[in-house]
Coordinates of C-alpha atoms in Angstrom, one line a residue:
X487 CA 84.4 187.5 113.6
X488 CA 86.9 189.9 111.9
X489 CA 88.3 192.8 114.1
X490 CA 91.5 194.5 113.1
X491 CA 93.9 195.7 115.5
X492 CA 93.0 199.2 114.1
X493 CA 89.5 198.6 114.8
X494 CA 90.5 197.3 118.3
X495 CA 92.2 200.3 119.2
X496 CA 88.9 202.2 118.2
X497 CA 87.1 200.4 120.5
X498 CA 89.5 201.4 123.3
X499 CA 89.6 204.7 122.3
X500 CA 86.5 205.9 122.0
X501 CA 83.4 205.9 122.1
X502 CA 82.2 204.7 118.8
X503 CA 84.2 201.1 119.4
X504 CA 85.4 199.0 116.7
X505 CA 84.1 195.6 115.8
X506 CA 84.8 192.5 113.3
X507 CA 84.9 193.5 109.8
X508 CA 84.6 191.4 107.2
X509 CA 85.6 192.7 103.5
X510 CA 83.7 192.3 101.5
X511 CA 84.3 189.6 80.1
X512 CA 81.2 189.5 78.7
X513 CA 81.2 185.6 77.2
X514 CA 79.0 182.9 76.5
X515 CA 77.9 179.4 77.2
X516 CA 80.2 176.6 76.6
X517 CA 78.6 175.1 73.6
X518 CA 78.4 172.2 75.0
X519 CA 76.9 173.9 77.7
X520 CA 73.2 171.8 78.9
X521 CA 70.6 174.1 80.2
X522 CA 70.0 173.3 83.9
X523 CA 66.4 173.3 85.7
X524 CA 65.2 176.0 86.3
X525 CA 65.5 178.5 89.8
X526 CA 63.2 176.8 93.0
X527 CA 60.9 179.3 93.1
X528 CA 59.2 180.1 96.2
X529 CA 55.7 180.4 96.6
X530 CA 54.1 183.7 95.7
X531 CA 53.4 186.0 98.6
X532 CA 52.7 189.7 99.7
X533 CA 55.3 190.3 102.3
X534 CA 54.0 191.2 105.7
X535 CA 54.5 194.3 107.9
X536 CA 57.2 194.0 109.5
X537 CA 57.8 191.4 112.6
X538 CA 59.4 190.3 115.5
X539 CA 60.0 186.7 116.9
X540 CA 61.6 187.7 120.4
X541 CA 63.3 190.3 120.0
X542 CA 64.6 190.3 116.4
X543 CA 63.0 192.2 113.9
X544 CA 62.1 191.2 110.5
X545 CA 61.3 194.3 108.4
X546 CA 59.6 193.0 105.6
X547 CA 62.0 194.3 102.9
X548 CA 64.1 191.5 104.4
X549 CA 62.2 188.7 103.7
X550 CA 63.2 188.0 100.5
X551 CA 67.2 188.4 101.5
X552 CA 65.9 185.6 104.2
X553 CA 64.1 183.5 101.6
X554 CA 67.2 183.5 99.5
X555 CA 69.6 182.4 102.9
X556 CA 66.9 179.8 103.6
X557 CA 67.6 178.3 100.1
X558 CA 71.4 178.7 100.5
X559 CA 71.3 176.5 103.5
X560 CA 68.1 174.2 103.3
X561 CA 67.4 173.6 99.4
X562 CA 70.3 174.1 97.6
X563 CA 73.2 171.6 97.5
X564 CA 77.0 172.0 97.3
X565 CA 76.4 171.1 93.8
X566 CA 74.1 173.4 93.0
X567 CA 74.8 177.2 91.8
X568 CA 72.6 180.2 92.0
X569 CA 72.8 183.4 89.5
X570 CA 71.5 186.0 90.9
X571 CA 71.1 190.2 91.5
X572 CA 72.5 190.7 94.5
X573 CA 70.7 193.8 95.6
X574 CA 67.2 191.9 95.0
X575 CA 67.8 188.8 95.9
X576 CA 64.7 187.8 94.4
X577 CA 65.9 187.8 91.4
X578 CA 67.4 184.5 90.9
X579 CA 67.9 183.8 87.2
X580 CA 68.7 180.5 87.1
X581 CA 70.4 177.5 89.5
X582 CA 72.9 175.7 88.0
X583 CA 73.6 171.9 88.7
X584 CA 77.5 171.2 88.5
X585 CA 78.3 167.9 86.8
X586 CA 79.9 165.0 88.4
X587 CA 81.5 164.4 91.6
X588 CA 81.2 168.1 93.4
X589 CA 83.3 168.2 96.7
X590 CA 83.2 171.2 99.5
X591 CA 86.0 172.9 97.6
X592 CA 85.4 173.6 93.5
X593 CA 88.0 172.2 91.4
X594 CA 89.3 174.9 88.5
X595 CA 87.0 173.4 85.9
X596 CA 84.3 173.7 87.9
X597 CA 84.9 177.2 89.1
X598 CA 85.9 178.1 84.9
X599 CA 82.3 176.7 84.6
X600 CA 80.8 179.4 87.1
X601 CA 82.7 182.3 85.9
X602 CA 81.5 181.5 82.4
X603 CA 78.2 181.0 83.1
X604 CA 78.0 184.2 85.3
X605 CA 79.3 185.6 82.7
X606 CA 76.6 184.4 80.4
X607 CA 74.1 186.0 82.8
X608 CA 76.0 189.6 82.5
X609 CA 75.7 189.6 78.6
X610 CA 72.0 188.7 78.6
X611 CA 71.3 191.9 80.4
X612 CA 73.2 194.0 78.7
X613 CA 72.1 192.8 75.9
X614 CA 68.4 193.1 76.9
X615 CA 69.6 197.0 78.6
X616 CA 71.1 197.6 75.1
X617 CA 67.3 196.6 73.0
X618 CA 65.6 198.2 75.1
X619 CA 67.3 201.4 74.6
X620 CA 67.2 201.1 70.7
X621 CA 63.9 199.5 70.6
X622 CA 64.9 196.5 69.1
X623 CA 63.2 193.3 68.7
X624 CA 62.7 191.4 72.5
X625 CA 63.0 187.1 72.1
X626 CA 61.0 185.7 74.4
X627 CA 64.6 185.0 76.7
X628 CA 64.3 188.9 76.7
X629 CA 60.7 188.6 78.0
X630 CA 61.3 186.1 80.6
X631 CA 64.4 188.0 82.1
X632 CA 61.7 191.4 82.3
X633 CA 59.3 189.4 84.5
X634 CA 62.3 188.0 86.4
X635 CA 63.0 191.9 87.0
X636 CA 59.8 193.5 87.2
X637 CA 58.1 191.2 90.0
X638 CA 57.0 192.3 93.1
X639 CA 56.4 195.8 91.8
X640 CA 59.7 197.0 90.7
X641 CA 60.2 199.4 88.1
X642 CA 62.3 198.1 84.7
X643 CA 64.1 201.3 84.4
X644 CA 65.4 201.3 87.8
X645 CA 66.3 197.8 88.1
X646 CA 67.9 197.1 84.4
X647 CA 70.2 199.7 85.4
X648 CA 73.4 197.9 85.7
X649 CA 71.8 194.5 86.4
X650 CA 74.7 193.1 84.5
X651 CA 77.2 194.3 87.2
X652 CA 75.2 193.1 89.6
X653 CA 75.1 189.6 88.7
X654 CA 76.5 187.1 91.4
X655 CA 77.1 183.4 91.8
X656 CA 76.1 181.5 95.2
X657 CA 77.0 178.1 95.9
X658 CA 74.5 176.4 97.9
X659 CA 75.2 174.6 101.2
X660 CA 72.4 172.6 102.0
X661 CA 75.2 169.4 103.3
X662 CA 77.2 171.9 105.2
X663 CA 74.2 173.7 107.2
X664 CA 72.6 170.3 108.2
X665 CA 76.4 168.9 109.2
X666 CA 76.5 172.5 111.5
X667 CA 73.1 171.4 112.6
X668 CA 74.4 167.8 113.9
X669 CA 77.8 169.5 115.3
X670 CA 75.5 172.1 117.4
X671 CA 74.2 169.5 119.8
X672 CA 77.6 169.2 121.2
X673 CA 77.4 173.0 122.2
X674 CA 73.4 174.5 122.0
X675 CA 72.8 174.2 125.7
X676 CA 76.1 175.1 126.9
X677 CA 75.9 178.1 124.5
X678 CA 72.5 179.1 125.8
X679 CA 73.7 179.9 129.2
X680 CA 76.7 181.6 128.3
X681 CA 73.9 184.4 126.1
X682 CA 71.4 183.9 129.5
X683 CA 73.9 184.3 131.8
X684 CA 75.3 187.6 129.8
X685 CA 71.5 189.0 129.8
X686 CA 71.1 188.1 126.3
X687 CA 68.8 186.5 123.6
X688 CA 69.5 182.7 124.2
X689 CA 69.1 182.8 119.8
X690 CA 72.3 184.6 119.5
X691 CA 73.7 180.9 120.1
X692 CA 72.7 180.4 116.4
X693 CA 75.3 182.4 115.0
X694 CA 78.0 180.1 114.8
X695 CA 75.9 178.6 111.7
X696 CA 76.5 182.1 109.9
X697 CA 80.3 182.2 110.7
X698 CA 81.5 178.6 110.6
X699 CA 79.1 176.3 110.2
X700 CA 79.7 175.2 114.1
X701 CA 83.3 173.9 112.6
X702 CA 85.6 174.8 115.9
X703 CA 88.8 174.0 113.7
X704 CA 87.3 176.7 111.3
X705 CA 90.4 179.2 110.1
X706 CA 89.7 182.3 107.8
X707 CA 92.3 184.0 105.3
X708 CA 92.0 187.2 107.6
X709 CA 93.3 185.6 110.0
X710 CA 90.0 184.5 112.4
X711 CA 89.8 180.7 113.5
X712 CA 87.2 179.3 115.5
X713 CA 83.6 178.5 115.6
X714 CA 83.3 181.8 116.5
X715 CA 85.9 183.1 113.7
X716 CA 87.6 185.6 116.3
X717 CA 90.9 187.3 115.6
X718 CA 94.1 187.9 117.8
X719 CA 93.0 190.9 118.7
X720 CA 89.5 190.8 119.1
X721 CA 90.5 188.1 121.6
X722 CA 92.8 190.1 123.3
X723 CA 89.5 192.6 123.7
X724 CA 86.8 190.1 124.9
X725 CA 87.9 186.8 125.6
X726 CA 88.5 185.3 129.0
X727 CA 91.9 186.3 130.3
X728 CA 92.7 189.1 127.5
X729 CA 94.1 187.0 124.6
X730 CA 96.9 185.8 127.5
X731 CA 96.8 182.3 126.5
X732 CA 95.0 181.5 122.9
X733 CA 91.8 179.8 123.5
X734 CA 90.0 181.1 120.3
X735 CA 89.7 177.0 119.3
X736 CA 87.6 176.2 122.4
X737 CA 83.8 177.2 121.6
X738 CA 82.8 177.9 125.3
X739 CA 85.7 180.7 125.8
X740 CA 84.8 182.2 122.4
X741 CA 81.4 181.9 123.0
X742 CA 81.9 183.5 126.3
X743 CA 83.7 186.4 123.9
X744 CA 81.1 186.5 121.3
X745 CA 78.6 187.3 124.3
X746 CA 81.0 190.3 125.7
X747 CA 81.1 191.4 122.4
X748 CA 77.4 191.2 121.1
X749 CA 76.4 192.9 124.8
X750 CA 78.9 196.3 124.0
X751 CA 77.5 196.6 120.4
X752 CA 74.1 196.7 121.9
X753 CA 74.7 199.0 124.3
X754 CA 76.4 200.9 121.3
X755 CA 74.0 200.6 119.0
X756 CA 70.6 200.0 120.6
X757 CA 69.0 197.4 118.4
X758 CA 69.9 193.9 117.8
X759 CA 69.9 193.9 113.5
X760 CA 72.3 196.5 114.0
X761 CA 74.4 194.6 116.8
X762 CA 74.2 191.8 115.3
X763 CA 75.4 193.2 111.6
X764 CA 78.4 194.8 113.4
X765 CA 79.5 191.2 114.2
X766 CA 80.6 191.4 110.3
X767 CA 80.7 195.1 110.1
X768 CA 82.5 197.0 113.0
X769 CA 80.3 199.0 115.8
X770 CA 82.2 202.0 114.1
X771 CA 80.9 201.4 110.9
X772 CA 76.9 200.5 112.0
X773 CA 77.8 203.8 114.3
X774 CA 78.5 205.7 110.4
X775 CA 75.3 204.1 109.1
X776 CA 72.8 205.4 111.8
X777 CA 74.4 208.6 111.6
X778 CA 74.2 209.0 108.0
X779 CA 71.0 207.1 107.4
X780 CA 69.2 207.0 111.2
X781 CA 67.8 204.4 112.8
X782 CA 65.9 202.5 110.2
X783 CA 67.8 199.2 109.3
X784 CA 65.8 198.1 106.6
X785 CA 66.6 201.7 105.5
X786 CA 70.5 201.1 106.2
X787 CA 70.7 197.9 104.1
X788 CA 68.7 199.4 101.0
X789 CA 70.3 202.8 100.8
X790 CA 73.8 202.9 102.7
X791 CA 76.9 202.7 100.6
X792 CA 79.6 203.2 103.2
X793 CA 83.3 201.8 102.9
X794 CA 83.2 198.4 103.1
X795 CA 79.4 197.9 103.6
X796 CA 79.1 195.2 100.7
X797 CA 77.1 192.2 100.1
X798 CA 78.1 190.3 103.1
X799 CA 77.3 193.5 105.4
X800 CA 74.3 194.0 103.9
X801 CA 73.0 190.4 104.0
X802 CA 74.8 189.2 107.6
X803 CA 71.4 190.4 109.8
X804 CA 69.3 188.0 107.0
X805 CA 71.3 185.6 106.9
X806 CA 71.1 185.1 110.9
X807 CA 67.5 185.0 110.5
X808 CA 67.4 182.3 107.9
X809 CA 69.9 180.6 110.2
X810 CA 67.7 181.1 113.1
X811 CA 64.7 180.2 111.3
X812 CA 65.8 177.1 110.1
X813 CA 68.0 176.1 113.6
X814 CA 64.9 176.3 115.2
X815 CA 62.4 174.5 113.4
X816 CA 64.5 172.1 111.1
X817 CA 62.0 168.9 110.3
X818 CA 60.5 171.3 107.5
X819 CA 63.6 171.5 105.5
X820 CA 65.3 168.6 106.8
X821 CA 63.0 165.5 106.2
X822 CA 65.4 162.8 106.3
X823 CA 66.6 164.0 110.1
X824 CA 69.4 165.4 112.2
X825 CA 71.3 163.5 114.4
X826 CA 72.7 165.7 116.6
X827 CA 75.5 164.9 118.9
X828 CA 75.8 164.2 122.3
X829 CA 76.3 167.6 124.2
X830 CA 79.7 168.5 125.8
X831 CA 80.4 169.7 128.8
X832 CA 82.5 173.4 129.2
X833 CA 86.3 172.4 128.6
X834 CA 85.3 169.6 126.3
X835 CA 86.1 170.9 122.8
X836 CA 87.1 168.8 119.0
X837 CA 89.4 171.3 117.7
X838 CA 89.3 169.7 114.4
X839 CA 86.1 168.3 112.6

């Protein structure tokens, strides 16, 4: 959870409250550069009406932003790389395999390898953009990329449109999500009382998966650490004992936080995609969207361009659904098993993993 002292001091302010915030060369191949297999494609589908499983909704614009995060975390591995539009994240161009030994963190090769492949992506479709307008000759690369962009009923003109900026990389983390999955055991049931005893969905334990991975030595470059990736500040606002004594490591007291927190952005703003996007994006800022846009989340996360309300703002309320989705019913994407870990009991905590 990112929450700025600024933001903080909105909370305490006013009425609109603050929140976490998180902020969000045209080249070719390599020549040596060996095509890769081809994107997992998912199966083809009409989306449903929208849906609820408790009390989450799942417009249906969402579900293929939740069919990419359940790819992310089930299918694809730390190896693997994604390139893809990320305002329709159905669009997936290809998947990349990295060669060799890949670790959690990218060595600079392999990271000069994404950036040029990405880059690869970016001239294809201005290239394709550039045809298109001069009616030039399509190859059947050209052809492939238009089905890519037209399916599910999308217009060409409206999605070619700067396709090449919006070309993004994602790394998947199949490894990490079923390591967060073996870690939860420790904390699930524990957890589930602290969101039961607060009045809340017991499901909101699942976020942890989003923010950390359930790693409760977890640190961020914004200065969060935790499983539940809370600031100074935001500690100082809804932990146990007012930030007095720094227990953002343990994962009961943050939890415990996490569930103060969640509980005033509902009460703020009313529904739990919102809520639960404000976790990334500030209850101020969710506050702007409804204002500007109104109540309709699916219509916030398609047409809402505030400051700050990127990719990971846009995506955070999909990417607790995947999580939740796949938390809850894992033996689908997970095969092989989980072993989870013996459950701890409340002032048990591994601040390193």
């Amino acid at each position: 959870m990112r929450i700025s002292l600024l933001t903080v001091a909105a909370i305490l302010l006013n009425a609109c409250g603050g929140a976490p915030v998180k902020r969000d060369k045209i080249a070719t191949a390599r020549p040596n550069y060996v095509p890769q297999r081809q994107a997992y494609q998912a199966p083809p589908q009409s989306y449903r009406p929208a849906s609820y499983s408790g009390v989450f909704l799942k417009p249906a614009s969402l579900e293929p932003a939740v069919e990419f995060w359940r790819k992310t975390y089930a299918v694809w591995q730390r190896s693997e790389v994604a390139f893809h539009d990320d305002r329709y994240l159905d669009v997936i161009y290809e998947v990349m395999t990295l060669p060799g030994y890949v670790a959690e963190g990218l060595t600079v090769e392999q990271k000069d390898m994404i950036s040029q492949r990405r880059d690869y992506w970016k001239a294809q479709l201005a290239g394709l953009e550039s045809k298109l307008r001069y009616g030039a000759a399509l190859t059947p690369g050209d052809r492939l990329l238009i089905a890519k962009l037209e399916a599910n009923g999308r217009s060409l003109s409206s999605v070619l449109a700067g396709a090449d900026a919006r070309v993004r990389s994602q790394r998947g983390t199949r490894e990490r999500f079923k390591r967060g999955l073996e870690i939860s055991g420790r904390y699930d049931l524990q957890f589930r009382k602290v969101f039961r005893d607060a009045g809340l969905p017991e499901d909101l334990a699942y976020l942890p998966h989003v923010e950390s991975s359930f790693q409760p030595g977890a640190k961020s470059s914004a200065g969060a650490v935790g499983m539940w990736q809370f600031t100074k500040a935001a500690a100082k606002t809804f932990m146990p004992g007012g930030g007095v004594v720094d227990q953002r490591f343990d994962p009961f007291a943050s939890a415990n936080g996490a569930a103060r927190y969640l509980s005033y952005a509902y009460g703020k703003l009313g529904d739990w995609p919102a809520a639960v996007t404000s976790y990334n994006h500030g209850i101020g800022g969710m506050k702007r969207a409804q204002n500007q846009v109104g109540r309709d989340f699916a219509q916030i996360v398609e047409t809402y361009d505030g400051p700050a309300f990127g990719f990971a703002s846009r995506n955070y309320y999909a990417q607790f659904l995947a999580a939740r989705e796949i938390a809850s019913n894992p033996e689908p994407y997970f095969p092989e098993g989980v072993r989870y870990e013996t459950p701890l009991a409340p002032g048990q905590y591994l601040a390193e993993e």
